[in-house]
Amino acid sequence: MLGLKARDSASQERIRDILDGRDKSLGYWVALALHGLILLTAIAFAVSTVPELPEHARIILTWFERIAVAIFMFEYFLRIFAAKHPMHYIVSFWGIIDLLAWMPSLFMTAGGTVALRLLRLMQMVRILKVIRYSRALQRLSRAFVSVHAELALFYIIALFLIYISAVGIYFFEHEVQPEIFTSVPASLWWAIVTLTTVGYGDAIPVTLGGKLFTSLILFMGMGVFAVPAGVITSALVGHEIEDIEESLEKIESSAEEKAYRDRLRRSKSND
């Protein structure tokens, strides 16, 4: 029984390594195939929205979607089987993403336009699966996790600035343009596109006070929304340094181990 359990554990670990792309023989090819499948499903979904698409093309896309769903479903249950703690995986972020990669397609026949659109939108969650198989994206994900507190503080400040901007432009422009800046909630749209320096031009200030206020908001927007890029870049560089140090430690330890074995071999030969 103990031998069977050990063999079971080893096979489960091998499956995890293959699915996560760590296995030396099959990991790369499995990750590449899943990458390609995710990309093709995204392209297929975009093509399926073309109104004048021929009927035979829609049938091909439908069958391709069914095959992709079957593969994603098989991968999901295989991960549950191979997980050290299946329930931890099921309720984890990646477990939910893997579930949403195939489950919405099973309910695409649900009635109601809103429900159908929501299910179609949830299908696109499978694109996030790419992060699981990309080391660069994994490093970016680690960077986001390491600076999540700083980013949360930034977004709180950004929301506060958006609200203040909406209130300010409402007071400056409401009397002159009551049909555009009808209320503070309606002014939030102007605040968002102005702070992000997009400026669609559908709502612009005409008063002197409104223009001066807008100039101030634009300068603040350029400064405030550049902060996350710096924070994330710093975190990425920090993780890169950690990875390099870890690699150097491994190289040093392997070199020391090799030197020790050489000394041991020489001492035995001398004896």
PDB file of N, CA, C and O in Angstrom, residues 138-181:
ATOM      1  N   GLN A 138       4.078  35.295 -15.496  1.00  0.00           N
ATOM      2  CA  GLN A 138       4.088  34.869 -14.094  1.00  0.00           C
ATOM      3  C   GLN A 138       4.874  35.855 -13.238  1.00  0.00           C
ATOM      4  O   GLN A 138       4.476  36.175 -12.121  1.00  0.00           O
ATOM      5  N   ARG A 139       5.994  36.338 -13.780  1.00  0.00           N
ATOM      6  CA  ARG A 139       6.773  37.342 -13.049  1.00  0.00           C
ATOM      7  C   ARG A 139       5.971  38.628 -12.884  1.00  0.00           C
ATOM      8  O   ARG A 139       6.015  39.269 -11.831  1.00  0.00           O
ATOM      9  N   LEU A 140       5.232  39.006 -13.948  1.00  0.00           N
ATOM     10  CA  LEU A 140       4.393  40.201 -13.852  1.00  0.00           C
ATOM     11  C   LEU A 140       3.297  40.008 -12.811  1.00  0.00           C
ATOM     12  O   LEU A 140       2.996  40.920 -12.029  1.00  0.00           O
ATOM     13  N   SER A 141       2.708  38.792 -12.779  1.00  0.00           N
ATOM     14  CA  SER A 141       1.681  38.497 -11.780  1.00  0.00           C
ATOM     15  C   SER A 141       2.259  38.575 -10.374  1.00  0.00           C
ATOM     16  O   SER A 141       1.632  39.123  -9.460  1.00  0.00           O
ATOM     17  N   ARG A 142       3.483  38.044 -10.188  1.00  0.00           N
ATOM     18  CA  ARG A 142       4.142  38.120  -8.881  1.00  0.00           C
ATOM     19  C   ARG A 142       4.405  39.565  -8.485  1.00  0.00           C
ATOM     20  O   ARG A 142       4.284  39.939  -7.314  1.00  0.00           O
ATOM     21  N   ALA A 143       4.760  40.387  -9.478  1.00  0.00           N
ATOM     22  CA  ALA A 143       5.008  41.804  -9.199  1.00  0.00           C
ATOM     23  C   ALA A 143       3.737  42.491  -8.727  1.00  0.00           C
ATOM     24  O   ALA A 143       3.756  43.280  -7.772  1.00  0.00           O
ATOM     25  N   PHE A 144       2.613  42.190  -9.389  1.00  0.00           N
ATOM     26  CA  PHE A 144       1.328  42.771  -8.973  1.00  0.00           C
ATOM     27  C   PHE A 144       0.981  42.348  -7.544  1.00  0.00           C
ATOM     28  O   PHE A 144       0.504  43.164  -6.753  1.00  0.00           O
ATOM     29  N   VAL A 145       1.204  41.071  -7.245  1.00  0.00           N
ATOM     30  CA  VAL A 145       0.868  40.571  -5.909  1.00  0.00           C
ATOM     31  C   VAL A 145       1.732  41.251  -4.845  1.00  0.00           C
ATOM     32  O   VAL A 145       1.250  41.617  -3.769  1.00  0.00           O
ATOM     33  N   SER A 146       3.022  41.447  -5.151  1.00  0.00           N
ATOM     34  CA  SER A 146       3.938  42.010  -4.163  1.00  0.00           C
ATOM     35  C   SER A 146       3.655  43.479  -3.869  1.00  0.00           C
ATOM     36  O   SER A 146       4.020  43.977  -2.799  1.00  0.00           O
ATOM     37  N   VAL A 147       3.036  44.188  -4.832  1.00  0.00           N
ATOM     38  CA  VAL A 147       2.774  45.627  -4.624  1.00  0.00           C
ATOM     39  C   VAL A 147       1.274  45.910  -4.565  1.00  0.00           C
ATOM     40  O   VAL A 147       0.851  47.038  -4.805  1.00  0.00           O
ATOM     41  N   HIS A 148       0.478  44.888  -4.228  1.00  0.00           N
ATOM     42  CA  HIS A 148      -0.975  45.075  -4.250  1.00  0.00           C
ATOM     43  C   HIS A 148      -1.433  46.129  -3.243  1.00  0.00           C
ATOM     44  O   HIS A 148      -2.392  46.863  -3.499  1.00  0.00           O
ATOM     45  N   ALA A 149      -0.728  46.239  -2.103  1.00  0.00           N
ATOM     46  CA  ALA A 149      -1.119  47.243  -1.107  1.00  0.00           C
ATOM     47  C   ALA A 149      -0.881  48.653  -1.652  1.00  0.00           C
ATOM     48  O   ALA A 149      -1.731  49.540  -1.497  1.00  0.00           O
ATOM     49  N   GLU A 150       0.275  48.865  -2.298  1.00  0.00           N
ATOM     50  CA  GLU A 150       0.572  50.176  -2.880  1.00  0.00           C
ATOM     51  C   GLU A 150      -0.409  50.531  -3.992  1.00  0.00           C
ATOM     52  O   GLU A 150      -0.869  51.677  -4.100  1.00  0.00           O
ATOM     53  N   LEU A 151      -0.737  49.523  -4.833  1.00  0.00           N
ATOM     54  CA  LEU A 151      -1.682  49.776  -5.924  1.00  0.00           C
ATOM     55  C   LEU A 151      -3.081  50.066  -5.390  1.00  0.00           C
ATOM     56  O   LEU A 151      -3.800  50.918  -5.932  1.00  0.00           O
ATOM     57  N   ALA A 152      -3.471  49.368  -4.323  1.00  0.00           N
ATOM     58  CA  ALA A 152      -4.784  49.621  -3.729  1.00  0.00           C
ATOM     59  C   ALA A 152      -4.860  51.050  -3.204  1.00  0.00           C
ATOM     60  O   ALA A 152      -5.870  51.750  -3.403  1.00  0.00           O
ATOM     61  N   LEU A 153      -3.790  51.515  -2.551  1.00  0.00           N
ATOM     62  CA  LEU A 153      -3.746  52.890  -2.059  1.00  0.00           C
ATOM     63  C   LEU A 153      -3.823  53.880  -3.218  1.00  0.00           C
ATOM     64  O   LEU A 153      -4.538  54.897  -3.145  1.00  0.00           O
ATOM     65  N   PHE A 154      -3.105  53.573  -4.298  1.00  0.00           N
ATOM     66  CA  PHE A 154      -3.136  54.452  -5.465  1.00  0.00           C
ATOM     67  C   PHE A 154      -4.545  54.562  -6.033  1.00  0.00           C
ATOM     68  O   PHE A 154      -5.018  55.659  -6.364  1.00  0.00           O
ATOM     69  N   TYR A 155      -5.239  53.434  -6.180  1.00  0.00           N
ATOM     70  CA  TYR A 155      -6.578  53.461  -6.767  1.00  0.00           C
ATOM     71  C   TYR A 155      -7.574  54.179  -5.852  1.00  0.00           C
ATOM     72  O   TYR A 155      -8.512  54.821  -6.342  1.00  0.00           O
ATOM     73  N   ILE A 156      -7.384  54.077  -4.561  1.00  0.00           N
ATOM     74  CA  ILE A 156      -8.235  54.836  -3.634  1.00  0.00           C
ATOM     75  C   ILE A 156      -8.032  56.339  -3.853  1.00  0.00           C
ATOM     76  O   ILE A 156      -8.997  57.118  -3.930  1.00  0.00           O
ATOM     77  N   ILE A 157      -6.759  56.747  -3.982  1.00  0.00           N
ATOM     78  CA  ILE A 157      -6.456  58.152  -4.232  1.00  0.00           C
ATOM     79  C   ILE A 157      -7.014  58.584  -5.588  1.00  0.00           C
ATOM     80  O   ILE A 157      -7.563  59.688  -5.737  1.00  0.00           O
ATOM     81  N   ALA A 158      -6.883  57.707  -6.596  1.00  0.00           N
ATOM     82  CA  ALA A 158      -7.391  58.030  -7.931  1.00  0.00           C
ATOM     83  C   ALA A 158      -8.906  58.220  -7.909  1.00  0.00           C
ATOM     84  O   ALA A 158      -9.435  59.159  -8.528  1.00  0.00           O
ATOM     85  N   LEU A 159      -9.625  57.337  -7.197  1.00  0.00           N
ATOM     86  CA  LEU A 159     -11.083  57.473  -7.089  1.00  0.00           C
ATOM     87  C   LEU A 159     -11.458  58.769  -6.379  1.00  0.00           C
ATOM     88  O   LEU A 159     -12.423  59.447  -6.761  1.00  0.00           O
ATOM     89  N   PHE A 160     -10.687  59.117  -5.353  1.00  0.00           N
ATOM     90  CA  PHE A 160     -10.930  60.368  -4.635  1.00  0.00           C
ATOM     91  C   PHE A 160     -10.743  61.563  -5.568  1.00  0.00           C
ATOM     92  O   PHE A 160     -11.557  62.498  -5.581  1.00  0.00           O
ATOM     93  N   LEU A 161      -9.678  61.554  -6.377  1.00  0.00           N
ATOM     94  CA  LEU A 161      -9.424  62.641  -7.318  1.00  0.00           C
ATOM     95  C   LEU A 161     -10.506  62.727  -8.393  1.00  0.00           C
ATOM     96  O   LEU A 161     -10.899  63.825  -8.812  1.00  0.00           O
ATOM     97  N   ILE A 162     -10.975  61.574  -8.845  1.00  0.00           N
ATOM     98  CA  ILE A 162     -12.061  61.569  -9.840  1.00  0.00           C
ATOM     99  C   ILE A 162     -13.313  62.221  -9.272  1.00  0.00           C
ATOM    100  O   ILE A 162     -13.975  63.028  -9.937  1.00  0.00           O
ATOM    101  N   TYR A 163     -13.621  61.888  -8.028  1.00  0.00           N
ATOM    102  CA  TYR A 163     -14.813  62.470  -7.401  1.00  0.00           C
ATOM    103  C   TYR A 163     -14.649  63.980  -7.223  1.00  0.00           C
ATOM    104  O   TYR A 163     -15.559  64.759  -7.543  1.00  0.00           O
ATOM    105  N   ILE A 164     -13.488  64.411  -6.716  1.00  0.00           N
ATOM    106  CA  ILE A 164     -13.227  65.838  -6.532  1.00  0.00           C
ATOM    107  C   ILE A 164     -13.293  66.573  -7.867  1.00  0.00           C
ATOM    108  O   ILE A 164     -13.830  67.685  -7.968  1.00  0.00           O
ATOM    109  N   SER A 165     -12.758  65.961  -8.920  1.00  0.00           N
ATOM    110  CA  SER A 165     -12.790  66.574 -10.251  1.00  0.00           C
ATOM    111  C   SER A 165     -14.212  66.730 -10.749  1.00  0.00           C
ATOM    112  O   SER A 165     -14.565  67.761 -11.346  1.00  0.00           O
ATOM    113  N   ALA A 166     -15.038  65.712 -10.536  1.00  0.00           N
ATOM    114  CA  ALA A 166     -16.436  65.780 -10.975  1.00  0.00           C
ATOM    115  C   ALA A 166     -17.185  66.885 -10.239  1.00  0.00           C
ATOM    116  O   ALA A 166     -17.968  67.640 -10.840  1.00  0.00           O
ATOM    117  N   VAL A 167     -16.943  67.001  -8.938  1.00  0.00           N
ATOM    118  CA  VAL A 167     -17.595  68.060  -8.149  1.00  0.00           C
ATOM    119  C   VAL A 167     -17.133  69.432  -8.623  1.00  0.00           C
ATOM    120  O   VAL A 167     -17.936  70.356  -8.828  1.00  0.00           O
ATOM    121  N   GLY A 168     -15.811  69.579  -8.846  1.00  0.00           N
ATOM    122  CA  GLY A 168     -15.276  70.870  -9.263  1.00  0.00           C
ATOM    123  C   GLY A 168     -15.811  71.320 -10.604  1.00  0.00           C
ATOM    124  O   GLY A 168     -16.266  72.472 -10.754  1.00  0.00           O
ATOM    125  N   ILE A 169     -15.791  70.435 -11.609  1.00  0.00           N
ATOM    126  CA  ILE A 169     -16.272  70.838 -12.938  1.00  0.00           C
ATOM    127  C   ILE A 169     -17.772  71.089 -12.932  1.00  0.00           C
ATOM    128  O   ILE A 169     -18.282  71.917 -13.700  1.00  0.00           O
ATOM    129  N   TYR A 170     -18.495  70.400 -12.063  1.00  0.00           N
ATOM    130  CA  TYR A 170     -19.942  70.627 -11.959  1.00  0.00           C
ATOM    131  C   TYR A 170     -20.212  72.058 -11.486  1.00  0.00           C
ATOM    132  O   TYR A 170     -21.056  72.756 -12.055  1.00  0.00           O
ATOM    133  N   PHE A 171     -19.483  72.495 -10.480  1.00  0.00           N
ATOM    134  CA  PHE A 171     -19.690  73.851  -9.966  1.00  0.00           C
ATOM    135  C   PHE A 171     -19.277  74.908 -10.987  1.00  0.00           C
ATOM    136  O   PHE A 171     -19.898  75.961 -11.099  1.00  0.00           O
ATOM    137  N   PHE A 172     -18.228  74.641 -11.775  1.00  0.00           N
ATOM    138  CA  PHE A 172     -17.765  75.623 -12.750  1.00  0.00           C
ATOM    139  C   PHE A 172     -18.659  75.680 -13.993  1.00  0.00           C
ATOM    140  O   PHE A 172     -18.843  76.751 -14.579  1.00  0.00           O
ATOM    141  N   GLU A 173     -19.186  74.536 -14.430  1.00  0.00           N
ATOM    142  CA  GLU A 173     -19.825  74.465 -15.746  1.00  0.00           C
ATOM    143  C   GLU A 173     -21.326  74.205 -15.730  1.00  0.00           C
ATOM    144  O   GLU A 173     -21.964  74.304 -16.774  1.00  0.00           O
ATOM    145  N   HIS A 174     -21.906  73.876 -14.607  1.00  0.00           N
ATOM    146  CA  HIS A 174     -23.319  73.489 -14.591  1.00  0.00           C
ATOM    147  C   HIS A 174     -24.237  74.602 -15.079  1.00  0.00           C
ATOM    148  O   HIS A 174     -25.156  74.358 -15.894  1.00  0.00           O
ATOM    149  N   GLU A 175     -24.013  75.826 -14.639  1.00  0.00           N
ATOM    150  CA  GLU A 175     -24.901  76.929 -15.023  1.00  0.00           C
ATOM    151  C   GLU A 175     -24.787  77.260 -16.497  1.00  0.00           C
ATOM    152  O   GLU A 175     -25.767  77.635 -17.141  1.00  0.00           O
ATOM    153  N   VAL A 176     -23.589  77.121 -17.066  1.00  0.00           N
ATOM    154  CA  VAL A 176     -23.386  77.449 -18.481  1.00  0.00           C
ATOM    155  C   VAL A 176     -23.786  76.296 -19.395  1.00  0.00           C
ATOM    156  O   VAL A 176     -24.337  76.508 -20.477  1.00  0.00           O
ATOM    157  N   GLN A 177     -23.520  75.059 -18.963  1.00  0.00           N
ATOM    158  CA  GLN A 177     -23.837  73.876 -19.781  1.00  0.00           C
ATOM    159  C   GLN A 177     -24.672  72.884 -18.963  1.00  0.00           C
ATOM    160  O   GLN A 177     -24.196  71.793 -18.637  1.00  0.00           O
ATOM    161  N   PRO A 178     -25.892  73.240 -18.625  1.00  0.00           N
ATOM    162  CA  PRO A 178     -26.706  72.353 -17.781  1.00  0.00           C
ATOM    163  C   PRO A 178     -27.094  71.048 -18.471  1.00  0.00           C
ATOM    164  O   PRO A 178     -27.401  70.054 -17.803  1.00  0.00           O
ATOM    165  N   GLU A 179     -27.075  71.032 -19.820  1.00  0.00           N
ATOM    166  CA  GLU A 179     -27.451  69.815 -20.546  1.00  0.00           C
ATOM    167  C   GLU A 179     -26.306  68.798 -20.587  1.00  0.00           C
ATOM    168  O   GLU A 179     -26.543  67.605 -20.852  1.00  0.00           O
ATOM    169  N   ILE A 180     -25.066  69.236 -20.351  1.00  0.00           N
ATOM    170  CA  ILE A 180     -23.907  68.333 -20.366  1.00  0.00           C
ATOM    171  C   ILE A 180     -23.497  67.960 -18.950  1.00  0.00           C
ATOM    172  O   ILE A 180     -23.368  66.783 -18.606  1.00  0.00           O
ATOM    173  N   PHE A 181     -23.282  68.970 -18.112  1.00  0.00           N
ATOM    174  CA  PHE A 181     -22.908  68.733 -16.718  1.00  0.00           C
ATOM    175  C   PHE A 181     -24.166  68.854 -15.856  1.00  0.00           C
ATOM    176  O   PHE A 181     -24.344  69.795 -15.096  1.00  0.00           O
TER     177      PHE A 181
END
